[in-house]
Coordinates of N, CA and C and ligand atoms in Angstrom, one line a residue:
M1 N 32.3 -6.1 10.9 CA 33.1 -6.2 9.7 C 32.6 -6.2 8.4
G2 N 33.0 -5.6 7.4 CA 32.6 -5.7 6.0 C 32.7 -6.7 5.4
Y3 N 32.0 -6.9 4.2 CA 32.4 -8.3 3.3 C 31.6 -7.7 2.1
D4 N 32.0 -8.5 1.0 CA 31.3 -8.2 -0.2 C 30.0 -9.0 -0.6
A5 N 29.3 -8.4 -1.0 CA 27.8 -9.0 -1.0 C 27.6 -9.4 -2.9
K6 N 26.8 -10.6 -3.1 CA 26.4 -10.5 -4.6 C 25.0 -9.9 -4.6
F7 N 24.9 -9.0 -5.8 CA 23.5 -8.4 -5.8 C 23.0 -8.7 -7.4
R8 N 22.1 -8.8 -7.4 CA 21.3 -8.7 -8.6 C 20.3 -7.7 -9.2
V9 N 20.4 -6.9 -9.8 CA 19.6 -5.8 -10.1 C 18.9 -5.9 -11.4
W10 N 17.9 -5.5 -11.4 CA 16.9 -5.4 -12.9 C 17.4 -4.0 -13.2
R11 N 17.7 -4.2 -14.5 CA 18.3 -2.7 -15.1 C 17.3 -3.2 -16.8
G12 N 17.1 -1.7 -17.1 CA 15.9 -1.8 -18.0 C 15.1 -0.6 -18.2
D13 N 14.5 -0.5 -19.1 CA 13.5 0.6 -19.4 C 12.3 -0.3 -20.0
P14 N 11.1 0.8 -20.5 CA 9.7 0.2 -20.9 C 9.7 -0.6 -21.8
D15 N 10.8 -0.8 -22.4 CA 11.3 -1.4 -23.9 C 11.9 -2.9 -23.3
G16 N 12.3 -3.0 -22.2 CA 13.1 -4.2 -21.8 C 14.0 -4.2 -21.3
G17 N 14.6 -5.4 -20.3 CA 15.6 -5.6 -19.6 C 16.0 -6.6 -18.7
D18 N 17.4 -6.3 -18.4 CA 17.7 -7.7 -17.8 C 18.2 -7.7 -16.2
L19 N 18.3 -8.9 -15.6 CA 19.2 -8.9 -14.4 C 20.5 -8.9 -14.4
R20 N 21.5 -7.7 -13.7 CA 22.8 -7.6 -14.0 C 23.3 -8.0 -12.4
D21 N 24.4 -8.8 -12.5 CA 25.3 -9.3 -11.3 C 26.2 -8.2 -10.7
Y22 N 26.4 -7.9 -9.8 CA 27.2 -7.0 -9.3 C 27.8 -7.6 -7.8
T23 N 29.2 -7.2 -7.3 CA 29.7 -7.5 -6.2 C 29.9 -6.3 -5.3
V24 N 29.3 -5.8 -4.1 CA 29.3 -4.5 -4.0 C 29.6 -4.7 -1.9
E25 N 30.7 -3.9 -1.8 CA 30.7 -3.8 -0.3 C 29.9 -3.6 0.8
V26 N 29.6 -4.5 1.6 CA 28.5 -4.2 2.9 C 29.2 -3.9 4.1
N27 N 28.7 -3.0 4.8 CA 29.2 -2.8 6.1 C 28.1 -3.0 7.4
E28 N 28.6 -2.7 8.6 CA 27.4 -3.5 9.6 C 26.8 -2.5 9.8
G29 N 25.5 -2.6 9.8 CA 24.3 -1.7 10.1 C 23.5 -1.1 9.0
E30 N 23.9 -1.5 7.7 CA 23.5 -1.0 6.6 C 22.3 -2.0 5.9
V31 N 21.3 -1.0 5.4 CA 20.0 -1.7 4.5 C 20.7 -1.4 2.9
V32 N 19.5 -2.4 2.4 CA 19.9 -2.6 1.1 C 20.0 -1.4 0.2
L33 N 19.2 -0.3 0.6 CA 19.1 1.2 -0.1 C 20.9 1.7 0.1
D34 N 21.4 1.5 1.0 CA 22.7 1.5 1.2 C 23.7 0.9 0.1
I35 N 23.2 -0.1 0.0 CA 24.3 -0.8 -1.1 C 23.6 -0.4 -2.3
I36 N 22.4 -0.3 -2.8 CA 22.0 0.4 -3.9 C 22.9 1.7 -4.1
H37 N 23.1 2.9 -3.5 CA 23.5 3.8 -3.1 C 25.2 3.6 -3.7
R38 N 26.0 2.4 -2.8 CA 27.2 2.4 -2.8 C 27.4 2.1 -4.8
L39 N 26.5 0.9 -5.1 CA 26.5 0.5 -6.5 C 26.3 1.8 -7.5
Q40 N 25.4 2.7 -7.1 CA 25.3 3.8 -7.9 C 26.9 5.0 -8.0
A41 N 27.5 5.0 -6.7 CA 28.5 5.7 -6.7 C 29.5 5.0 -7.1
T42 N 29.9 3.7 -7.2 CA 31.3 3.1 -7.8 C 31.1 2.3 -8.9
Q43 N 29.7 1.7 -9.3 CA 30.0 1.1 -10.5 C 28.8 1.2 -11.3
A44 N 27.7 1.6 -11.2 CA 26.4 2.0 -12.1 C 25.5 3.3 -11.7
P45 N 26.9 4.0 -12.2 CA 26.1 5.5 -11.8 C 24.8 6.2 -12.4
D46 N 24.6 5.5 -13.4 CA 23.0 5.7 -14.2 C 21.9 4.7 -13.7
L47 N 22.0 4.0 -12.3 CA 21.1 3.4 -12.2 C 20.2 4.0 -11.3
A48 N 18.7 3.7 -11.6 CA 17.6 4.7 -11.3 C 17.1 4.0 -10.0
V49 N 17.1 4.8 -9.1 CA 16.2 4.3 -7.7 C 15.5 5.4 -7.0
R50 N 14.2 5.3 -6.5 CA 13.5 6.5 -5.9 C 13.5 6.0 -4.5
W51 N 14.1 7.3 -3.8 CA 14.0 7.2 -2.3 C 14.1 8.5 -2.0
N52 N 13.5 9.1 -0.6 CA 13.8 10.2 -0.2 C 14.3 10.5 1.4
C53 N 13.3 9.6 2.2 CA 13.8 10.0 3.7 C 15.0 8.8 4.1
K54 N 14.9 7.7 3.6 CA 15.9 6.6 4.2 C 15.3 6.4 5.9
A55 N 14.1 6.4 6.1 CA 13.7 6.3 7.3 C 12.3 5.8 7.6
G56 N 11.9 4.9 6.5 CA 10.7 4.2 6.2 C 9.6 5.2 6.3
K57 N 9.4 6.5 6.0 CA 8.5 7.2 6.2 C 7.9 7.8 5.4
C58 N 8.5 8.1 3.9 CA 8.0 8.7 2.9 C 7.7 7.7 1.8
G59 N 7.6 6.6 1.9 CA 7.2 5.6 1.1 C 7.3 5.5 -0.2
S60 N 8.7 6.2 -0.7 CA 9.4 6.3 -1.9 C 10.2 4.9 -2.7
C61 N 10.8 4.0 -1.5 CA 12.1 3.3 -2.0 C 11.3 2.0 -2.2
S62 N 9.8 1.8 -2.4 CA 9.3 0.5 -2.4 C 9.9 -0.3 -3.8
A63 N 10.3 -1.7 -3.6 CA 11.0 -2.4 -4.8 C 10.5 -3.6 -4.2
E64 N 11.1 -4.7 -4.8 CA 11.3 -6.3 -4.3 C 12.7 -6.9 -4.2
V65 N 12.6 -7.2 -3.0 CA 13.9 -7.6 -2.7 C 13.7 -9.4 -2.6
N66 N 14.4 -10.1 -3.4 CA 14.3 -11.6 -3.6 C 12.7 -11.9 -3.7
G67 N 12.1 -11.2 -4.4 CA 10.6 -11.5 -5.3 C 9.7 -11.0 -4.0
R68 N 10.2 -10.1 -2.8 CA 9.3 -9.8 -1.8 C 8.9 -8.3 -1.7
P69 N 7.8 -7.8 -2.0 CA 7.6 -6.5 -2.0 C 7.8 -5.8 -0.3
R70 N 9.2 -4.8 -0.8 CA 9.9 -4.5 0.6 C 10.2 -2.9 0.2
L71 N 10.3 -2.1 1.4 CA 10.9 -0.9 1.5 C 12.4 -1.2 1.4
L72 N 13.3 -0.3 0.5 CA 14.5 -0.6 0.5 C 15.3 -0.5 1.6
C73 N 14.7 1.1 2.3 CA 15.4 1.7 3.5 C 15.3 0.8 4.8
M74 N 14.4 -0.2 4.9 CA 14.1 -0.8 6.1 C 14.3 -2.2 6.1
T75 N 15.0 -2.6 4.7 CA 15.1 -4.0 4.8 C 16.7 -4.2 5.2
R76 N 17.2 -4.4 6.2 CA 18.6 -4.7 6.5 C 19.5 -5.6 6.2
M77 N 20.6 -5.5 5.9 CA 21.4 -6.7 5.2 C 21.6 -7.6 5.8
S78 N 21.6 -7.3 7.4 CA 21.6 -8.6 8.5 C 21.0 -9.4 8.2
T79 N 19.8 -9.3 7.4 CA 18.7 -10.5 7.4 C 18.9 -11.6 6.2
F80 N 20.2 -11.2 5.6 CA 20.6 -12.4 4.6 C 21.8 -12.7 4.9
A81 N 22.0 -13.7 4.7 CA 23.6 -14.5 4.9 C 24.8 -13.7 4.0
E82 N 25.6 -13.9 4.3 CA 27.0 -13.1 3.7 C 27.0 -13.6 2.5
D83 N 26.7 -14.8 2.1 CA 26.9 -15.5 0.7 C 25.6 -15.7 0.1
E84 N 24.6 -15.1 0.7 CA 23.3 -15.1 -0.2 C 23.4 -14.1 -1.5
L85 N 22.6 -14.3 -2.3 CA 22.5 -13.5 -3.6 C 21.1 -12.8 -3.3
V86 N 21.4 -11.8 -3.2 CA 20.2 -10.7 -3.2 C 19.7 -10.1 -4.4
T87 N 18.5 -10.2 -4.8 CA 18.2 -10.0 -6.0 C 17.0 -8.4 -5.7
V88 N 17.4 -7.5 -6.4 CA 16.5 -6.4 -6.4 C 15.9 -5.8 -7.6
T89 N 14.6 -6.2 -7.7 CA 13.7 -6.0 -9.0 C 12.4 -4.7 -8.5
P90 N 12.1 -4.2 -9.7 CA 11.1 -2.9 -9.4 C 9.7 -3.5 -8.9
M91 N 8.6 -2.7 -8.6 CA 7.6 -3.6 -8.3 C 7.0 -4.1 -9.6
R92 N 6.3 -5.3 -9.5 CA 6.0 -5.8 -10.6 C 4.5 -5.3 -11.2
T93 N 3.8 -4.8 -10.2 CA 2.3 -4.4 -10.5 C 2.3 -3.3 -11.6
F94 N 3.1 -2.3 -11.4 CA 3.0 -1.1 -11.8 C 4.2 -1.1 -13.0
P95 N 3.8 0.0 -14.0 CA 4.4 0.0 -15.3 C 6.4 0.6 -15.1
I96 N 7.1 -0.2 -15.6 CA 9.0 0.4 -15.6 C 8.8 1.9 -16.2
I97 N 9.2 2.6 -15.4 CA 10.0 4.1 -15.9 C 11.5 3.4 -16.5
R98 N 12.5 3.4 -15.0 CA 13.6 2.9 -15.7 C 14.2 1.8 -14.4
D99 N 14.9 0.8 -14.5 CA 15.8 0.2 -13.6 C 14.5 -0.2 -12.3
L100 N 14.7 0.6 -11.3 CA 13.9 0.2 -9.9 C 12.9 0.9 -9.8
V101 N 12.8 2.0 -10.7 CA 11.6 2.8 -10.8 C 10.4 2.6 -11.5
T102 N 9.2 2.6 -10.8 CA 7.8 2.3 -11.6 C 7.3 3.6 -11.6
D103 N 6.1 3.8 -12.5 CA 5.1 4.6 -12.4 C 4.0 4.2 -11.6
V104 N 3.9 4.7 -10.7 CA 2.7 4.4 -9.7 C 1.5 5.5 -9.5
S105 N 1.0 6.1 -10.9 CA 0.1 6.8 -11.2 C -1.1 6.0 -10.8
F106 N -1.2 4.5 -11.2 CA -2.6 4.1 -10.8 C -2.8 4.4 -9.6
N107 N -2.5 4.4 -8.7 CA -2.7 4.7 -7.3 C -3.3 5.9 -7.3
Y108 N -2.7 7.1 -7.9 CA -3.4 8.4 -7.9 C -4.6 8.5 -8.3
E109 N -4.8 7.8 -9.5 CA -6.1 7.7 -10.2 C -7.0 7.1 -9.3
K110 N -6.8 6.1 -8.7 CA -7.8 5.2 -7.8 C -8.1 6.4 -6.6
A111 N -7.3 6.9 -6.0 CA -7.3 7.9 -4.8 C -8.4 9.1 -5.4
R112 N -8.6 9.5 -6.7 CA -9.3 10.2 -7.0 C -10.5 9.8 -7.1
E113 N -10.9 8.6 -7.4 CA -12.2 8.3 -7.5 C -13.0 8.0 -6.4
I114 N -12.3 8.1 -5.2 CA -13.3 8.2 -4.0 C -13.5 9.4 -3.3
Q115 N -14.9 9.4 -3.3 CA -15.6 10.7 -2.9 C -15.0 11.4 -1.6
S116 N -14.8 12.2 -1.5 CA -14.3 12.9 -0.4 C -14.8 13.1 0.8
F117 N -14.3 12.9 2.2 CA -15.2 13.2 3.6 C -16.4 14.2 3.1
T118 N -17.5 13.8 3.7 CA -18.9 14.3 3.6 C -19.3 14.3 4.7
P119 N -19.2 15.8 5.6 CA -20.0 15.7 6.8 C -21.4 16.2 6.6
P120 N -22.3 16.3 7.6 CA -23.4 16.5 7.8 C -23.4 18.1 7.0
P121 N -24.6 18.4 6.2 CA -24.2 19.8 5.5 C -24.5 21.2 6.7
D122 N -25.3 20.7 7.6 CA -25.5 21.5 9.0 C -24.5 21.6 9.9
L123 N -23.6 21.0 9.9 CA -22.4 21.0 10.7 C -21.3 21.9 10.6
K124 N -21.2 22.9 11.5 CA -19.8 23.7 10.9 C -18.5 23.2 11.8
P125 N -17.5 23.7 11.1 CA -15.9 23.5 11.4 C -16.0 23.9 12.8
G126 N -15.6 23.0 13.9 CA -15.4 23.4 15.3 C -16.5 22.6 16.0
E127 N -17.9 22.4 15.3 CA -18.8 21.6 15.8 C -18.3 20.2 16.0
Y128 N -17.4 19.5 14.9 CA -17.4 18.0 15.0 C -16.9 17.3 16.5
R129 N -17.8 16.6 16.5 CA -17.2 15.6 17.8 C -17.5 14.2 17.6
M130 N -16.4 13.4 18.1 CA -16.2 11.9 17.9 C -15.7 11.5 19.2
R131 N -16.1 10.1 19.4 CA -15.8 9.3 20.2 C -14.6 9.0 19.8
Q132 N -13.7 8.9 21.0 CA -12.1 8.2 21.2 C -12.1 7.0 20.2
V133 N -13.2 6.4 20.6 CA -12.8 5.0 19.8 C -12.7 5.0 18.2
D134 N -13.7 6.2 17.9 CA -13.7 6.3 16.4 C -12.4 6.9 16.0
V135 N -11.8 8.1 16.7 CA -10.5 8.7 16.2 C -9.6 7.7 16.2
E136 N -9.5 6.9 17.2 CA -8.3 5.6 17.3 C -8.2 4.8 15.9
R137 N -9.6 4.6 15.6 CA -9.9 3.6 14.1 C -9.3 4.2 13.0
S138 N -9.6 5.6 12.7 CA -9.0 6.5 11.7 C -7.5 6.5 12.1
Q139 N -6.9 6.5 13.3 CA -5.5 6.7 13.1 C -4.9 5.9 12.8
E140 N -5.4 4.5 13.0 CA -4.6 3.4 12.5 C -4.3 3.5 10.6
F141 N -5.6 3.6 10.3 CA -5.5 3.7 8.9 C -4.7 5.1 8.5
R142 N -4.6 6.1 9.3 CA -4.2 7.1 8.8 C -2.0 6.9 8.9
K143 N -1.9 5.9 9.4 CA -0.5 5.9 9.4 C 0.0 5.5 7.8
C144 N -0.7 5.3 7.2 CA 0.0 5.1 5.6 C 0.7 5.9 5.2
I145 N 2.0 5.4 4.6 CA 2.6 6.4 3.8 C 3.0 5.9 2.4
E146 N 1.6 5.5 2.2 CA 1.3 5.2 0.3 C 2.7 4.8 -0.2
C147 N 3.2 3.5 0.4 CA 4.3 3.0 -0.5 C 3.7 2.2 -1.5
F148 N 2.3 1.8 -1.4 CA 2.0 0.8 -2.4 C 2.7 -0.4 -2.8
L149 N 3.0 -0.9 -1.5 CA 3.7 -2.1 -1.3 C 2.1 -3.2 -1.2
C150 N 1.2 -2.7 -0.6 CA 0.1 -3.9 -0.7 C -0.7 -3.8 -2.0
Q151 N -0.6 -2.6 -2.7 CA -1.1 -2.6 -3.9 C -0.6 -3.6 -5.1
D152 N 0.7 -3.6 -5.1 CA 2.1 -4.2 -5.4 C 1.7 -5.9 -5.4
T153 N 1.7 -6.1 -4.1 CA 0.9 -7.5 -3.8 C -0.1 -8.3 -3.8
C154 N -1.0 -7.4 -4.1 CA -2.4 -8.1 -4.3 C -2.7 -8.3 -5.6
H155 N -2.7 -10.2 -5.5 CA -3.0 -10.9 -6.8 C -4.0 -10.5 -7.4
V156 N -4.9 -9.9 -6.9 CA -6.0 -9.4 -8.0 C -5.4 -8.5 -9.4
V157 N -4.6 -7.6 -8.9 CA -3.8 -6.7 -10.1 C -2.3 -7.4 -10.4
R158 N -1.7 -8.0 -9.5 CA -0.3 -8.2 -9.6 C -0.1 -8.7 -10.9
D159 N -0.8 -9.7 -11.3 CA -0.6 -10.5 -12.9 C -1.9 -10.2 -13.7
H160 N -2.9 -9.2 -13.3 CA -4.0 -9.2 -14.0 C -4.1 -7.7 -14.5
E161 N -3.3 -7.2 -15.3 CA -3.5 -5.9 -16.0 C -5.2 -5.5 -16.0
E162 N -5.8 -6.7 -16.3 CA -7.2 -6.7 -16.8 C -8.1 -6.1 -15.7
N163 N -7.7 -6.3 -14.4 CA -8.6 -5.8 -13.5 C -8.4 -4.6 -13.2
K164 N -7.5 -3.9 -13.2 CA -7.0 -2.7 -12.9 C -8.4 -1.6 -12.9
N165 N -8.6 -1.4 -14.0 CA -10.0 -1.0 -14.0 C -11.0 -0.8 -13.0
A166 N -11.2 -2.4 -12.6 CA -12.2 -2.3 -11.8 C -12.0 -2.7 -10.2
F167 N -10.7 -2.5 -9.8 CA -10.7 -2.6 -8.6 C -9.1 -1.7 -8.1
A168 N -9.8 -1.1 -6.9 CA -9.0 -0.2 -6.2 C -7.7 -0.7 -5.6
G169 N -7.9 -1.6 -5.0 CA -6.7 -1.9 -4.4 C -6.9 -1.8 -3.0
P170 N -5.8 -2.5 -2.0 CA -6.2 -2.4 -0.5 C -6.1 -1.3 0.2
R171 N -5.2 -0.4 -0.5 CA -4.7 1.0 0.1 C -6.2 1.8 0.0
F172 N -6.6 1.4 -1.1 CA -8.2 2.5 -1.4 C -9.3 2.2 -0.9
L173 N -9.5 1.0 -0.7 CA -10.3 0.0 -0.2 C -10.4 0.5 1.5
M174 N -9.3 0.6 2.1 CA -9.4 0.7 3.3 C -9.3 2.7 3.4
R175 N -9.0 3.2 2.5 CA -9.8 4.5 2.6 C -11.5 4.9 2.6
V176 N -11.6 4.0 1.7 CA -13.3 3.6 2.0 C -14.0 3.4 2.8
A177 N -13.4 2.4 3.7 CA -13.7 1.7 4.5 C -13.7 2.7 5.9
E178 N -12.3 3.5 5.8 CA -12.4 4.5 6.9 C -13.5 5.3 6.9
L179 N -13.8 6.1 5.5 CA -14.8 7.1 5.5 C -16.2 6.4 5.8
E180 N -16.6 5.3 5.6 CA -17.7 4.5 5.6 C -17.9 4.3 7.2
M181 N -16.8 3.7 7.9 CA -16.7 3.8 9.5 C -16.9 5.1 10.0
H182 N -16.8 6.3 9.8 CA -16.7 7.7 10.2 C -17.5 8.1 10.5
P183 N -18.1 8.2 12.0 CA -19.3 8.6 12.4 C -19.9 9.8 11.8
L184 N -19.1 10.9 11.0 CA -19.5 12.4 10.8 C -19.5 12.2 9.0
D185 N -19.1 11.0 8.8 CA -19.4 11.0 7.1 C -20.8 10.3 6.9
V186 N -21.5 11.5 6.0 CA -22.9 10.7 5.8 C -23.4 9.9 4.4
A187 N -22.1 10.1 3.5 CA -22.4 9.5 2.5 C -22.4 7.8 2.6
D188 N -23.1 7.6 1.7 CA -23.0 5.5 2.0 C -22.3 5.2 0.9
R189 N -21.3 4.4 1.3 CA -20.1 4.2 0.5 C -20.4 2.6 0.1
R190 N -21.4 2.1 0.4 CA -21.3 0.6 0.1 C -21.3 -0.1 -1.3
E191 N -22.3 0.6 -1.8 CA -22.7 0.7 -3.3 C -21.4 0.7 -4.1
Q192 N -20.8 1.9 -3.7 CA -19.5 2.3 -4.7 C -18.4 1.5 -4.6
A193 N -18.3 0.9 -3.0 CA -17.4 -0.1 -2.5 C -17.5 -1.1 -3.3
Q194 N -18.7 -1.7 -3.6 CA -18.9 -2.7 -4.5 C -18.5 -2.4 -6.3
Q195 N -19.7 -1.6 -6.4 CA -19.6 -1.6 -7.7 C -18.4 -0.6 -8.3
E196 N -18.1 0.3 -7.7 CA -16.8 1.2 -8.2 C -15.7 0.5 -7.9
H197 N -15.1 0.5 -6.8 CA -13.9 0.1 -6.2 C -13.6 -1.4 -6.2
G198 N -14.4 -2.2 -6.6 CA -14.3 -4.0 -6.7 C -14.0 -4.4 -5.4
L199 N -14.7 -4.3 -4.4 CA -14.8 -4.8 -2.9 C -14.5 -6.3 -3.2
G200 N -15.7 -6.6 -4.2 CA -15.9 -8.3 -4.2 C -14.8 -9.2 -4.8
Y201 N -14.0 -8.3 -5.5 CA -12.6 -9.2 -6.0 C -11.7 -9.4 -4.9
C202 N -11.8 -8.7 -3.6 CA -10.7 -8.8 -2.6 C -11.6 -10.3 -2.0
N203 N -10.5 -11.3 -1.9 CA -10.9 -12.6 -1.4 C -10.1 -13.0 -0.2
I204 N -9.9 -11.5 0.5 CA -9.1 -11.8 1.8 C -8.0 -12.9 2.0
T205 N -7.0 -12.6 1.3 CA -5.9 -13.4 1.3 C -4.8 -12.9 2.5
K206 N -5.3 -11.6 2.5 CA -4.2 -11.1 3.8 C -2.9 -10.9 3.3
C207 N -2.4 -10.9 2.2 CA -0.9 -10.8 1.3 C -0.9 -9.2 2.0
C208 N -2.1 -8.4 1.6 CA -1.4 -6.6 1.5 C -1.3 -6.8 3.3
T209 N -1.9 -6.8 3.9 CA -1.7 -6.8 5.5 C 0.1 -7.3 5.9
E210 N 0.2 -8.3 5.3 CA 1.4 -9.0 5.6 C 2.6 -8.0 5.1
V211 N 2.4 -7.2 4.0 CA 4.0 -6.5 3.7 C 3.9 -4.9 4.1
C212 N 2.5 -4.9 4.6 CA 2.5 -3.1 5.2 C 3.7 -2.7 6.0
P213 N 4.3 -2.0 5.8 CA 5.5 -1.6 6.9 C 5.1 -0.8 8.0
E214 N 4.0 -0.6 8.3 CA 3.2 0.4 8.8 C 2.4 -0.6 10.0
H215 N 2.4 -1.8 9.5 CA 1.5 -2.9 10.4 C 0.1 -2.6 10.6
I216 N -0.4 -1.8 9.4 CA -1.9 -1.5 9.5 C -2.5 -2.8 9.2
K217 N -3.4 -3.4 10.3 CA -4.3 -4.5 9.7 C -5.3 -4.3 8.9
I218 N -4.9 -4.3 7.6 CA -5.5 -3.9 6.4 C -7.0 -4.6 6.3
T219 N -7.0 -5.8 6.4 CA -8.0 -6.9 6.0 C -8.7 -7.1 7.1
D220 N -8.1 -7.2 8.2 CA -9.2 -7.3 9.7 C -9.7 -6.1 10.0
N221 N -9.2 -4.9 9.8 CA -9.6 -3.7 10.4 C -10.4 -2.7 9.2
A222 N -10.1 -3.2 7.9 CA -10.7 -2.5 7.3 C -11.6 -3.2 6.0
L223 N -11.0 -4.2 5.1 CA -11.5 -4.6 4.3 C -12.8 -5.7 4.9
I224 N -12.2 -6.4 5.8 CA -13.7 -7.3 6.2 C -15.0 -6.7 6.8
P225 N -14.6 -5.6 7.8 CA -15.3 -4.6 8.1 C -16.4 -4.1 7.0
L226 N -15.6 -3.6 5.7 CA -16.4 -2.9 4.8 C -17.2 -4.0 4.1
K227 N -16.5 -5.2 3.8 CA -17.4 -6.4 3.5 C -18.8 -6.7 4.2
E228 N -18.5 -6.9 5.5 CA -19.7 -6.9 6.4 C -20.6 -5.9 6.3
R229 N -20.3 -4.5 6.4 CA -21.4 -3.5 5.7 C -22.2 -3.8 4.6
V230 N -21.4 -4.1 3.7 CA -22.0 -4.3 2.2 C -22.8 -5.4 2.3
V231 N -22.6 -6.8 3.1 CA -23.6 -7.6 3.2 C -24.4 -7.4 4.1
D232 N -24.5 -6.6 4.9 CA -25.5 -6.0 5.6 C -26.5 -5.3 5.1
R233 N -26.0 -4.7 3.9 CA -26.9 -3.7 3.0 C -27.6 -4.6 2.3
K234 N -27.1 -5.7 1.5 CA -27.7 -6.5 0.8 C -28.8 -7.2 1.1
F235 N -28.8 -7.5 2.5 CA -29.8 -8.5 3.0 C -30.6 -7.9 4.1
D236 N -30.1 -6.7 4.6 CA -30.9 -6.0 5.9 C -30.6 -4.7 6.0
P237 N -31.5 -3.9 5.0 CA -31.2 -2.3 5.4 C -31.5 -2.1 6.7
V238 N -32.1 -2.7 7.5 CA -32.5 -2.1 9.0 C -31.5 -2.1 9.8
V239 N -30.6 -3.4 9.6 CA -29.5 -3.4 10.3 C -28.5 -2.4 10.1
W240 N -28.3 -2.2 8.8 CA -27.3 -1.0 8.6 C -27.7 0.4 9.4
L241 N -29.1 0.6 9.0 CA -29.4 1.7 9.4 C -29.3 1.9 10.8
G242 N -29.4 0.7 11.6 CA -29.2 0.6 13.1 C -27.9 0.8 13.6
N243 N -27.0 0.1 12.9 CA -25.6 0.3 12.8 C -25.1 1.7 12.9
K244 N -25.7 2.4 11.8 CA -25.2 3.9 11.3 C -25.6 4.7 12.5
L245 N -26.8 4.6 13.1 CA -27.7 5.4 14.1 C -27.2 5.3 15.3
F246 N -26.9 3.7 15.7 CA -26.7 3.9 17.2 C -25.4 3.2 17.6
R247 N -24.4 2.9 16.8 CA -23.3 2.4 17.3 C -22.3 3.4 17.2
R248 N -22.6 5.0 17.4 CA -21.3 6.0 17.5 C -21.2 6.1 18.9
Ligands
LIG1 FE1 2.1 1.3 2.1 FE2 0.7 -0.2 4.4 FE3 -0.3 2.3 2.9 FE4 -0.4 -0.3 1.9 S1 -1.3 0.5 3.4 S2 0.2 1.6 0.9 S3 1.5 -1.2 2.4 S4 1.7 1.8 4.3
LIG2 FE1 -6.1 -8.3 -2.0 FE2 -5.5 -8.0 0.6 FE3 -7.9 -8.7 -0.5 S1 -4.1 -8.9 -0.7 S2 -7.3 -10.1 -2.0 S3 -6.8 -6.7 -1.2 S4 -6.7 -9.0 1.6
LIG3 FE1 11.6 7.0 2.0 FE2 12.1 4.2 2.1 S1 13.5 6.2 1.4 S2 10.4 5.3 2.9

């Protein structure tokens, strides 16, 4: 059965904006993105929203629903009471372009700062061999759809513009961890993780893990192991060398 929902949506641009109230029809099985699209079709044709797949796989429709970082296409209307006010706002950590659309180029800049996969120079394509356990570790991290909800929620940058230069954020520290733990990557990324990507800013609050729509255990499987490696290096380089050489 359909019903009318109360929606409050942020409308504006880099110069400012405000929350506007709408009443929109909701039908069974719909998600928040469906309601935003109905709003565009019936009442607010100039409402800006970014989306693509409507299947939780492109990472485009990231925003905040009732203050929580969410994919609009994966947030079911059935999770709210029919008389509940649903507030939709853009991701808070990134600059506004218009309405629900933010400029996420911070993330692309951080991606470019990471040294790419660096295999041994004498290893030819086709000669790469890895243990299954190492393949599976990378596969978990490769599920990332680059929605940047983890980047949006991390308190290190969420309300601290001044930290953005020095902190890559959970998505990209996870990439550094993936490469650092990769048995065929010969770069030593621990110094960079600490000095260039700001690993020390992370105090393992795990908020990033909680919002990840792919359920990647960012903190437990990437950030904490990376921190352990950095500590190993600081206090006992022999331990690190042992790990790198024998735990393959
Ligand atoms: Fe999104 Fe998860 Fe990737 Fe972060 S790690 S960008 S939350 S899919
Ligand atoms: Fe931020 Fe995740 Fe660390 S939310 S503080 S990167 S555990
Ligand atoms: Fe692709 Fe939501 S539209 S993840």
